[in-house]
Amino acid sequence: MLDARDKHVREQWIKVMELRLVREELVKCQRSEGINALAQCKELSERYLDMLKTAKVEGWRIVDTAQFKSS
């Protein structure tokens, strides 16, 4: 049970850190492109928005409640 918790939380943090990296790249792109940022950084901004929906840390209680429901 503890291994499942650790794995779940670790995977969530990895998603959050990936999101942070994409955000940093988006900010760099926006700063370097200036006025053309909307056109030049569109792919990064869409990727960031897609990742933003799923990259959340819910904690280990989600794993515990899911295991109790299945038992």
mmCIF file of C-alpha atoms in Angstrom:
data_model
loop_
_atom_site.group_PDB
_atom_site.id
_atom_site.type_symbol
_atom_site.label_atom_id
_atom_site.label_comp_id
_atom_site.label_asym_id
_atom_site.label_seq_id
_atom_site.Cartn_x
_atom_site.Cartn_y
_atom_site.Cartn_z
ATOM 1 C CA MET A 1 0.000 0.000 0.000
ATOM 2 C CA LEU A 2 2.816 2.423 0.828
ATOM 3 C CA ASP A 3 4.571 1.607 -2.438
ATOM 4 C CA ALA A 4 1.401 2.427 -4.351
ATOM 5 C CA ARG A 5 1.138 5.734 -2.493
ATOM 6 C CA ASP A 6 4.741 6.638 -3.236
ATOM 7 C CA LYS A 7 4.423 5.701 -6.885
ATOM 8 C CA HIS A 8 1.210 7.682 -7.303
ATOM 9 C CA VAL A 9 2.560 10.821 -5.650
ATOM 10 C CA ARG A 10 5.864 10.556 -7.536
ATOM 11 C CA GLU A 11 4.052 10.330 -10.885
ATOM 12 C CA GLN A 12 1.961 13.373 -10.010
ATOM 13 C CA TRP A 13 5.048 15.396 -9.085
ATOM 14 C CA ILE A 14 6.747 14.379 -12.325
ATOM 15 C CA LYS A 15 3.770 15.729 -14.278
ATOM 16 C CA VAL A 16 3.904 18.970 -12.298
ATOM 17 C CA MET A 17 7.631 19.378 -12.945
ATOM 18 C CA GLU A 18 7.119 18.720 -16.667
ATOM 19 C CA LEU A 19 4.422 21.392 -16.627
ATOM 20 C CA ARG A 20 6.846 23.797 -14.966
ATOM 21 C CA LEU A 21 9.441 23.163 -17.687
ATOM 22 C CA VAL A 22 6.907 23.816 -20.439
ATOM 23 C CA ARG A 23 5.841 27.026 -18.705
ATOM 24 C CA GLU A 24 9.454 28.203 -18.481
ATOM 25 C CA GLU A 25 9.947 27.513 -22.197
ATOM 26 C CA LEU A 26 6.720 29.377 -22.962
ATOM 27 C CA VAL A 27 7.880 32.413 -20.981
ATOM 28 C CA LYS A 28 11.244 32.360 -22.787
ATOM 29 C CA CYS A 29 9.492 32.161 -26.124
ATOM 30 C CA GLN A 30 7.141 35.028 -25.278
ATOM 31 C CA ARG A 31 10.006 37.230 -24.142
ATOM 32 C CA SER A 32 12.178 36.515 -27.159
ATOM 33 C CA GLU A 33 9.426 36.830 -29.772
ATOM 34 C CA GLY A 34 7.849 40.000 -28.415
ATOM 35 C CA ILE A 35 4.976 41.112 -30.635
ATOM 36 C CA ASN A 36 4.943 37.869 -32.639
ATOM 37 C CA ALA A 37 4.612 35.719 -29.517
ATOM 38 C CA LEU A 38 1.000 34.754 -30.197
ATOM 39 C CA ALA A 39 1.890 33.192 -33.535
ATOM 40 C CA GLN A 40 5.350 31.871 -32.694
ATOM 41 C CA CYS A 41 4.545 30.378 -29.281
ATOM 42 C CA LYS A 42 1.105 28.982 -30.105
ATOM 43 C CA GLU A 43 2.167 25.323 -29.937
ATOM 44 C CA LEU A 44 3.812 25.783 -26.545
ATOM 45 C CA SER A 45 0.806 27.619 -25.136
ATOM 46 C CA GLU A 46 -1.589 24.917 -26.361
ATOM 47 C CA ARG A 47 0.630 22.218 -24.895
ATOM 48 C CA TYR A 48 0.790 24.115 -21.595
ATOM 49 C CA LEU A 49 -2.994 24.461 -21.430
ATOM 50 C CA ASP A 50 -3.496 20.762 -22.180
ATOM 51 C CA MET A 51 -0.998 19.739 -19.518
ATOM 52 C CA LEU A 52 -2.510 22.162 -17.015
ATOM 53 C CA LYS A 53 -5.728 20.137 -16.963
ATOM 54 C CA THR A 54 -4.055 16.931 -15.821
ATOM 55 C CA ALA A 55 -0.935 17.975 -13.898
ATOM 56 C CA LYS A 56 -2.253 18.281 -10.359
ATOM 57 C CA VAL A 57 -1.006 16.812 -7.120
ATOM 58 C CA GLU A 58 -3.962 15.133 -5.470
ATOM 59 C CA GLY A 59 -2.029 13.408 -2.723
ATOM 60 C CA TRP A 60 -1.933 9.879 -1.441
ATOM 61 C CA ARG A 61 -5.462 9.763 -0.042
ATOM 62 C CA ILE A 62 -6.831 9.273 -3.537
ATOM 63 C CA VAL A 63 -4.900 5.999 -3.796
ATOM 64 C CA ASP A 64 -6.131 4.841 -0.396
ATOM 65 C CA THR A 65 -9.797 5.568 -1.129
ATOM 66 C CA ALA A 66 -9.557 3.839 -4.517
ATOM 67 C CA GLN A 67 -8.078 0.731 -2.897
ATOM 68 C CA PHE A 68 -10.755 0.629 -0.193
ATOM 69 C CA LYS A 69 -13.531 0.896 -2.766
ATOM 70 C CA SER A 70 -12.114 -1.982 -4.806
ATOM 71 C CA SER A 71 -11.684 -4.224 -1.739
#
